[in-house]
Amino acid sequence: MLGVAALLGVPVSAAAFGFLALVHALQDQVFTGLPRALGFHGTPDWWPVPVLAVAGLLVAPVIRHLPGTAGHEPSAGMSASGFPAPAELPGVLLAALASLALGVVLGPEAPLIALGGGLALAVVRAAGRHRELPARAGEVVASAGAFAAVATLLGSPLTGAFLLMEASGLGGALLGAVLVPGLLAAGTGALIFTGLGSWTGLGTYSLTLHHVPATRAPDAAQFGWALVVGLAAALAGTAVKRLARWLLPRIAGRRLPLTVAAGLVVGATAALYGTVTGHSLSDVLYSGQNALDPLLAAPGAYSVGALLLLMVCKAFAYGVSLSAFRGGPIFPSMFIGAVGGVALSRAGGLPLAAGFAMGIGAMCVAMLDLPMTSVLLATLLLGRPGLTVLPLVIVAVVVSYVASARLAPPPRRVERGG
């Protein structure tokens, strides 16, 4: 099984790299190349409106008509939902590609996990010809493919491994069976990502920060800010999830027209932000992965009002995107939390790096319900300053996790009897 996992890491990570490269190339062509080809000097503020409508036109038929409803429902967070069968892989690929390439406010992590696990299963089953793959072996193979697909996306194979283990609830003997092959596949995948990134000159598409400021040791005031950040993130995350879950059944009932309408709303939200603030439309569009480092590098380029408007617009577009399109929920939650943390750092007494990290961790756990992954995402990303602010991040994450659980609607009571 270890040999199989190592071998699977090669094609799966290469396919994941190709998917990410295609998404980035299409984004550049749609939002930069096409406007210039049409004679515009830049991208007009209204440009996202028709583009996101086209995204709805493309995604809705895939969800409705292809096998598997195009994979994971993003409004469900990162909860485990199994891996797609081979017949479902085209739907996952097409819906994710149309969503992400055309600016929907979702990330690539959930489609990559689905594609990695499904592709690994398809390869092993094809190699085994007509022999039935045992259920336990199938889980290990699919998990190894998922590990390889997100090997470097979240900045480190370790973060991806924690995400998959915490989201799937692995434990006991199954954890032991999956963990070592999965880590081996992730290591192989990281090497492939690094090699392809160097060979092509495109980079590894890894979540990295290059402008992390130094920070001081936590004090009592910063722990007070951790409580504020945790509560604020719980309120914001609950609002986003309630919006997405309120829209979801309504859009599902009239998939084509309302998915197009959702795209129009997301595009109009980005256009409003760009018109009012003069900042880039990409602040609201996309996952936010590539916007984290510029935000940290030049936070003074944004006024407090612009930061607050960005947070509101991104959160609203995020909630609408969760309800109608296909993609992952992690990166937008990180960006929204980071923007909120940067805005709070302007009040004084809260260092920029601490607010940035606490905002990421608290918003991630509010959206994902994965406390360990949220702490790792917020701290490993910052390097040495992340270790300094680790106690603050833990407090903010715990407060947000508990407050989000209290704010969640109670489970529906099941009526018994005939």
Coordinates of C-alpha atoms in Angstrom, one line a residue:
M1 CA 0.0 0.0 0.0
L2 CA 2.9 2.4 0.7
G3 CA 4.3 1.7 -2.8
V4 CA 0.8 2.3 -4.3
A5 CA 0.5 5.6 -2.3
A6 CA 3.9 6.8 -3.5
L7 CA 3.1 6.0 -7.1
L8 CA -0.3 7.6 -6.9
G9 CA 1.2 10.8 -5.7
V10 CA 2.8 11.4 -9.1
P11 CA -0.2 11.4 -11.5
V12 CA -2.6 12.9 -8.9
S13 CA -0.4 15.8 -8.0
A14 CA 0.4 16.4 -11.6
A15 CA -3.3 16.5 -12.4
A16 CA -3.9 18.9 -9.5
F17 CA -1.1 21.2 -10.6
G18 CA -2.6 21.2 -14.1
F19 CA -6.0 22.1 -12.8
L20 CA -4.7 25.0 -10.7
A21 CA -2.6 26.3 -13.7
L22 CA -5.6 26.2 -16.0
V23 CA -7.8 28.0 -13.5
H24 CA -5.2 30.8 -13.1
A25 CA -4.6 31.1 -16.8
L26 CA -8.4 31.4 -17.5
Q27 CA -8.8 34.0 -14.7
D28 CA -6.1 36.1 -16.3
Q29 CA -7.6 35.8 -19.8
V30 CA -11.2 36.5 -18.7
F31 CA -10.5 39.5 -16.4
T32 CA -7.4 41.0 -18.1
G33 CA -6.8 39.6 -21.6
L34 CA -10.4 39.8 -22.9
P35 CA -11.1 43.4 -21.8
R36 CA -7.9 44.5 -23.4
A37 CA -8.7 42.6 -26.6
L38 CA -12.1 44.4 -26.7
G39 CA -10.4 47.8 -26.5
F40 CA -10.6 48.6 -22.8
H41 CA -7.6 50.1 -21.1
G42 CA -8.3 48.2 -17.9
T43 CA -11.0 45.9 -16.5
P44 CA -14.3 48.0 -16.2
D45 CA -16.0 47.9 -12.9
W46 CA -19.1 46.4 -14.5
W47 CA -17.1 43.5 -16.1
P48 CA -17.8 40.9 -13.4
V49 CA -21.6 41.2 -13.8
P50 CA -21.9 39.5 -17.2
V51 CA -18.9 37.2 -16.5
L52 CA -20.5 35.8 -13.3
A53 CA -23.8 35.4 -15.2
V54 CA -22.0 33.2 -17.7
A55 CA -20.6 31.2 -14.8
G56 CA -24.1 30.5 -13.6
L57 CA -25.1 29.5 -17.2
L58 CA -22.3 27.0 -17.3
V59 CA -22.4 25.6 -13.7
A60 CA -26.2 25.1 -13.4
P61 CA -26.6 22.5 -16.2
V62 CA -23.6 20.5 -14.8
I63 CA -25.0 20.4 -11.3
R64 CA -28.5 19.5 -12.6
H65 CA -27.7 17.0 -15.3
L66 CA -24.3 15.3 -14.9
P67 CA -23.9 12.4 -12.4
G68 CA -23.1 13.3 -8.9
T69 CA -24.4 16.9 -8.7
A70 CA -20.9 18.2 -9.5
G71 CA -19.4 17.0 -6.2
H72 CA -19.2 18.6 -2.7
E73 CA -21.9 21.1 -1.6
P74 CA -19.7 24.0 -0.3
S75 CA -22.3 25.3 2.1
A76 CA -21.7 22.1 4.1
G77 CA -18.2 23.3 5.0
M78 CA -15.5 20.6 4.7
S79 CA -17.6 17.8 6.2
A80 CA -16.7 14.4 4.7
S81 CA -19.0 13.3 1.9
G82 CA -17.0 10.5 0.3
F83 CA -15.1 10.6 -3.0
P84 CA -16.7 10.7 -6.4
A85 CA -17.1 7.7 -8.6
P86 CA -15.3 7.8 -12.0
A87 CA -18.5 8.8 -13.8
E88 CA -18.9 11.8 -11.5
L89 CA -15.4 13.2 -12.1
P90 CA -16.3 15.2 -15.3
G91 CA -19.0 17.0 -13.4
V92 CA -16.7 17.9 -10.5
L93 CA -14.1 19.2 -12.9
L94 CA -16.4 21.2 -15.1
A95 CA -18.4 22.9 -12.3
A96 CA -15.3 23.8 -10.3
L97 CA -13.4 25.1 -13.4
A98 CA -16.3 27.3 -14.5
S99 CA -16.9 28.6 -10.9
L100 CA -13.3 29.3 -10.1
A101 CA -12.1 30.6 -13.5
L102 CA -14.9 33.1 -13.8
G103 CA -14.4 34.7 -10.4
V104 CA -16.8 33.0 -8.0
V105 CA -15.9 33.6 -4.3
L106 CA -14.8 30.0 -3.5
G107 CA -11.4 28.2 -3.4
P108 CA -10.0 25.1 -5.1
E109 CA -9.4 22.9 -2.1
A110 CA -12.7 20.9 -2.1
P111 CA -12.6 20.2 -5.8
L112 CA -9.0 19.1 -5.6
I113 CA -9.7 16.8 -2.7
A114 CA -12.6 15.2 -4.7
L115 CA -10.6 15.0 -7.9
G116 CA -7.6 13.6 -6.1
G117 CA -9.5 10.9 -4.3
G118 CA -11.7 10.0 -7.3
L119 CA -8.8 9.9 -9.7
A120 CA -6.8 7.7 -7.4
L121 CA -9.7 5.2 -7.1
A122 CA -10.1 5.2 -10.8
V123 CA -6.4 4.5 -11.5
V124 CA -6.2 1.7 -9.0
R125 CA -9.5 0.1 -10.2
A126 CA -8.3 0.3 -13.8
A127 CA -5.0 -1.3 -12.9
G128 CA -6.8 -4.1 -11.0
R129 CA -9.0 -4.7 -14.1
H130 CA -12.1 -6.6 -12.9
R131 CA -11.0 -7.4 -9.4
E132 CA -13.2 -5.7 -6.7
L133 CA -11.2 -3.3 -4.4
P134 CA -11.9 -4.0 -0.7
A135 CA -13.7 -1.2 1.1
R136 CA -10.8 -0.5 3.5
A137 CA -8.3 -0.5 0.7
G138 CA -10.5 1.9 -1.3
E139 CA -10.6 4.4 1.6
V140 CA -6.9 4.3 2.0
V141 CA -6.3 4.8 -1.8
A142 CA -8.8 7.6 -2.1
S143 CA -7.4 9.3 1.0
A144 CA -3.9 9.1 -0.4
G145 CA -5.0 10.7 -3.6
A146 CA -6.6 13.5 -1.6
F147 CA -3.5 14.0 0.4
A148 CA -1.4 14.3 -2.8
A149 CA -3.8 16.7 -4.4
V150 CA -3.6 19.3 -1.7
A151 CA 0.0 18.6 -0.8
T152 CA 1.2 22.2 -1.0
L153 CA -2.0 24.2 -1.5
L154 CA -2.4 25.2 2.1
G155 CA 1.3 26.1 2.5
S156 CA 2.5 22.7 3.9
P157 CA 1.7 19.0 3.5
L158 CA 1.2 18.9 7.3
T159 CA -1.7 21.5 7.2
G160 CA -3.4 19.6 4.4
A161 CA -3.0 16.3 6.3
F162 CA -4.6 17.8 9.4
L163 CA -7.4 19.2 7.3
L164 CA -8.3 15.9 5.8
M165 CA -8.0 14.0 9.1
E166 CA -10.1 16.5 11.1
A167 CA -12.7 16.9 8.4
S168 CA -13.2 13.2 7.9
G169 CA -13.1 12.3 11.6
L170 CA -10.5 9.6 11.1
G171 CA -9.6 7.7 14.3
G172 CA -8.5 4.4 15.7
A173 CA -7.3 1.7 13.3
L174 CA -8.4 3.5 10.2
L175 CA -6.3 6.5 11.1
G176 CA -3.3 4.3 11.3
A177 CA -4.1 2.7 8.0
V178 CA -4.6 6.0 6.2
L179 CA -2.1 8.4 7.8
V180 CA 1.2 6.9 6.7
P181 CA 0.2 6.2 3.1
G182 CA -1.4 9.6 3.0
L183 CA 1.6 11.4 4.3
L184 CA 3.8 9.5 1.8
A185 CA 1.5 10.5 -1.1
A186 CA 1.6 14.1 0.2
G187 CA 5.4 14.1 0.3
T188 CA 5.5 12.8 -3.3
G189 CA 2.9 15.3 -4.3
A190 CA 4.9 18.2 -2.8
L191 CA 8.0 17.1 -4.8
I192 CA 6.0 17.0 -8.0
F193 CA 4.4 20.4 -7.3
T194 CA 7.9 21.9 -6.6
G195 CA 9.4 20.3 -9.7
L196 CA 6.5 21.3 -12.1
G197 CA 6.5 24.8 -10.6
S198 CA 10.2 25.2 -11.3
W199 CA 10.1 23.6 -14.7
T200 CA 7.1 25.7 -15.9
G201 CA 8.0 28.9 -14.1
L202 CA 4.5 29.0 -12.7
G203 CA 5.3 28.4 -9.0
T204 CA 3.7 25.8 -6.8
Y205 CA 0.4 27.6 -6.2
S206 CA 1.1 27.2 -2.5
L207 CA -0.3 29.6 0.1
T208 CA 2.6 31.7 1.1
L209 CA 3.3 35.0 2.8
H210 CA 6.4 37.1 2.1
H211 CA 5.7 40.3 4.1
V212 CA 4.9 39.1 7.6
P213 CA 5.8 41.9 10.1
A214 CA 7.6 41.2 13.4
T215 CA 5.4 41.2 16.4
R216 CA 5.8 41.4 20.2
A217 CA 5.0 38.9 22.8
P218 CA 1.3 38.7 23.8
D219 CA 0.1 40.9 26.7
A220 CA -3.2 41.2 28.5
A221 CA -4.6 43.7 26.1
Q222 CA -4.0 41.4 23.1
F223 CA -5.8 38.6 25.0
G224 CA -8.8 41.0 25.3
W225 CA -8.6 41.5 21.6
A226 CA -8.7 37.7 21.1
L227 CA -12.1 37.6 22.8
V228 CA -13.4 40.4 20.6
V229 CA -12.0 38.8 17.4
G230 CA -13.5 35.4 18.3
L231 CA -17.0 36.8 19.0
A232 CA -16.9 39.0 15.9
A233 CA -15.9 36.1 13.7
A234 CA -18.6 33.9 15.2
L235 CA -21.2 36.5 14.3
A236 CA -19.9 37.0 10.8
G237 CA -19.5 33.3 10.1
T238 CA -23.0 32.6 11.4
A239 CA -24.4 35.3 9.1
V240 CA -22.6 33.9 6.1
K241 CA -23.8 30.3 6.8
R242 CA -27.4 31.3 7.4
L243 CA -27.4 33.3 4.1
A244 CA -26.0 30.3 2.2
R245 CA -28.4 27.8 3.8
W246 CA -31.4 30.1 3.3
L247 CA -30.6 30.5 -0.4
L248 CA -29.6 26.8 -1.1
P249 CA -33.0 25.2 -1.3
R250 CA -34.5 28.1 -3.2
I251 CA -31.7 28.0 -5.8
A252 CA -31.9 24.2 -6.0
G253 CA -35.6 24.4 -6.8
R254 CA -35.0 26.6 -9.9
R255 CA -31.4 25.8 -10.6
L256 CA -30.7 27.6 -13.9
P257 CA -32.3 31.0 -13.5
L258 CA -31.4 31.4 -9.9
T259 CA -27.8 30.3 -10.4
V260 CA -27.5 32.9 -13.1
A261 CA -29.1 35.4 -10.7
A262 CA -26.6 34.4 -8.0
G263 CA -23.8 35.1 -10.4
L264 CA -25.2 38.5 -11.2
V265 CA -25.4 39.4 -7.5
V266 CA -21.8 38.4 -6.9
G267 CA -20.6 40.4 -9.9
A268 CA -22.7 43.4 -8.9
T269 CA -21.2 43.2 -5.4
A270 CA -17.7 43.3 -6.8
A271 CA -18.6 46.1 -9.1
L272 CA -20.1 48.2 -6.2
Y273 CA -16.9 47.7 -4.1
G274 CA -14.6 48.7 -7.0
T275 CA -16.7 51.8 -7.9
V276 CA -16.9 53.0 -4.3
T277 CA -13.3 52.4 -3.2
G278 CA -11.3 52.5 -6.4
H279 CA -9.6 49.3 -5.3
S280 CA -9.2 46.2 -7.5
L281 CA -12.3 44.0 -8.2
S282 CA -10.1 41.0 -7.4
D283 CA -10.4 41.9 -3.7
V284 CA -14.0 40.7 -3.7
L285 CA -13.7 38.1 -6.5
Y286 CA -11.9 34.8 -6.4
S287 CA -10.9 32.9 -3.3
G288 CA -8.7 35.5 -1.7
Q289 CA -5.6 33.2 -1.6
N290 CA -3.5 35.5 -3.7
A291 CA -4.8 38.7 -2.0
L292 CA -3.6 37.8 1.5
D293 CA 0.1 38.7 1.0
P294 CA -0.6 42.1 -0.7
L295 CA -3.0 42.9 2.2
L296 CA -0.3 42.2 4.7
A297 CA 2.4 44.0 2.7
A298 CA 0.5 47.3 2.3
P299 CA -2.3 47.5 4.9
G300 CA -2.0 51.3 4.8
A301 CA -3.3 51.3 1.2
Y302 CA -6.8 50.7 2.6
S303 CA -8.7 53.1 4.8
V304 CA -10.7 51.6 7.7
G305 CA -13.9 52.3 5.7
A306 CA -12.5 50.5 2.7
L307 CA -11.5 47.5 4.9
L308 CA -15.0 47.3 6.4
L309 CA -16.7 47.6 3.0
L310 CA -14.4 44.9 1.6
M311 CA -15.2 42.6 4.5
V312 CA -19.0 43.1 4.1
C313 CA -18.9 42.7 0.3
K314 CA -16.6 39.7 0.4
A315 CA -18.7 38.0 3.0
F316 CA -22.0 38.6 1.1
A317 CA -20.5 37.4 -2.2
Y318 CA -19.1 34.4 -0.3
G319 CA -22.5 33.4 1.2
V320 CA -24.2 33.7 -2.2
S321 CA -21.4 31.7 -3.9
L322 CA -21.6 28.9 -1.3
S323 CA -25.3 28.4 -2.1
A324 CA -25.1 28.2 -5.9
F325 CA -21.6 27.2 -7.2
R326 CA -18.9 24.7 -6.6
G327 CA -15.6 25.2 -4.8
G328 CA -14.1 25.2 -1.4
P329 CA -14.9 27.3 1.6
I330 CA -11.5 27.7 3.2
F331 CA -9.7 30.6 1.4
P332 CA -12.5 33.1 1.4
S333 CA -13.0 32.6 5.1
M334 CA -9.3 33.2 5.7
F335 CA -9.3 36.4 3.6
I336 CA -12.4 37.8 5.4
G337 CA -10.9 37.0 8.8
A338 CA -7.6 38.6 7.8
V339 CA -9.4 41.8 6.6
G340 CA -11.3 42.0 9.8
G341 CA -8.1 41.5 11.9
V342 CA -6.3 44.2 9.9
A343 CA -9.2 46.6 10.4
L344 CA -9.2 46.0 14.2
S345 CA -5.4 46.5 14.4
R346 CA -6.0 50.2 13.4
A347 CA -7.7 50.7 16.8
G348 CA -4.5 50.5 18.7
G349 CA -3.1 47.9 21.1
L350 CA -3.3 45.1 18.6
P351 CA -0.2 44.4 16.4
L352 CA -0.9 43.8 12.7
A353 CA 0.4 40.2 12.7
A354 CA -1.6 39.3 15.7
G355 CA -4.9 40.7 14.3
F356 CA -4.2 39.1 11.0
A357 CA -3.6 35.6 12.5
M358 CA -6.4 35.8 15.0
G359 CA -8.8 36.9 12.3
I360 CA -7.9 34.0 10.0
G361 CA -8.1 31.4 12.7
A362 CA -11.4 32.7 14.2
M363 CA -13.2 33.1 10.9
C364 CA -12.0 29.7 9.6
V365 CA -13.3 27.8 12.6
A366 CA -16.6 29.8 12.4
M367 CA -17.1 28.5 8.8
L368 CA -15.4 25.1 9.0
D369 CA -15.9 23.8 12.6
L370 CA -12.4 22.5 12.5
P371 CA -10.5 24.1 15.4
M372 CA -7.1 22.3 15.0
T373 CA -6.9 23.0 11.3
S374 CA -7.9 26.6 11.9
V375 CA -5.1 27.2 14.4
L376 CA -2.5 25.6 12.0
L377 CA -3.7 27.7 9.1
A378 CA -3.4 30.9 11.0
T379 CA 0.0 30.2 12.6
L380 CA 2.1 28.0 10.3
L381 CA 1.4 30.5 7.5
L382 CA 3.2 33.3 9.4
G383 CA 6.4 31.5 10.2
R384 CA 8.2 32.6 13.4
P385 CA 5.7 35.4 14.2
G386 CA 3.0 32.8 14.0
L387 CA 4.6 30.9 16.9
T388 CA 4.7 34.2 18.9
V389 CA 0.9 34.8 18.4
L390 CA 0.0 31.1 18.8
P391 CA -1.6 31.6 22.3
L392 CA -3.7 34.5 21.0
V393 CA -4.9 32.4 18.0
I394 CA -5.9 29.5 20.2
V395 CA -8.0 31.8 22.4
A396 CA -9.7 33.5 19.4
V397 CA -10.4 30.1 17.8
V398 CA -11.8 28.6 20.9
V399 CA -14.1 31.6 21.6
S400 CA -15.3 31.6 18.0
Y401 CA -15.9 27.8 18.0
V402 CA -18.0 27.9 21.2
A403 CA -19.9 31.1 20.2
S404 CA -20.6 29.6 16.7
A405 CA -22.0 26.5 18.3
R406 CA -24.2 28.6 20.5
L407 CA -25.4 30.7 17.6
A408 CA -26.1 27.7 15.4
P409 CA -29.8 26.9 14.9
P410 CA -31.0 23.9 16.9
P411 CA -31.4 20.6 15.1
R412 CA -34.8 19.9 13.7
R413 CA -37.0 17.6 15.9
V414 CA -37.9 14.4 14.1
E415 CA -41.6 13.5 14.6
R416 CA -42.3 9.9 15.4
G417 CA -45.4 7.9 14.6
G418 CA -47.5 7.3 11.6

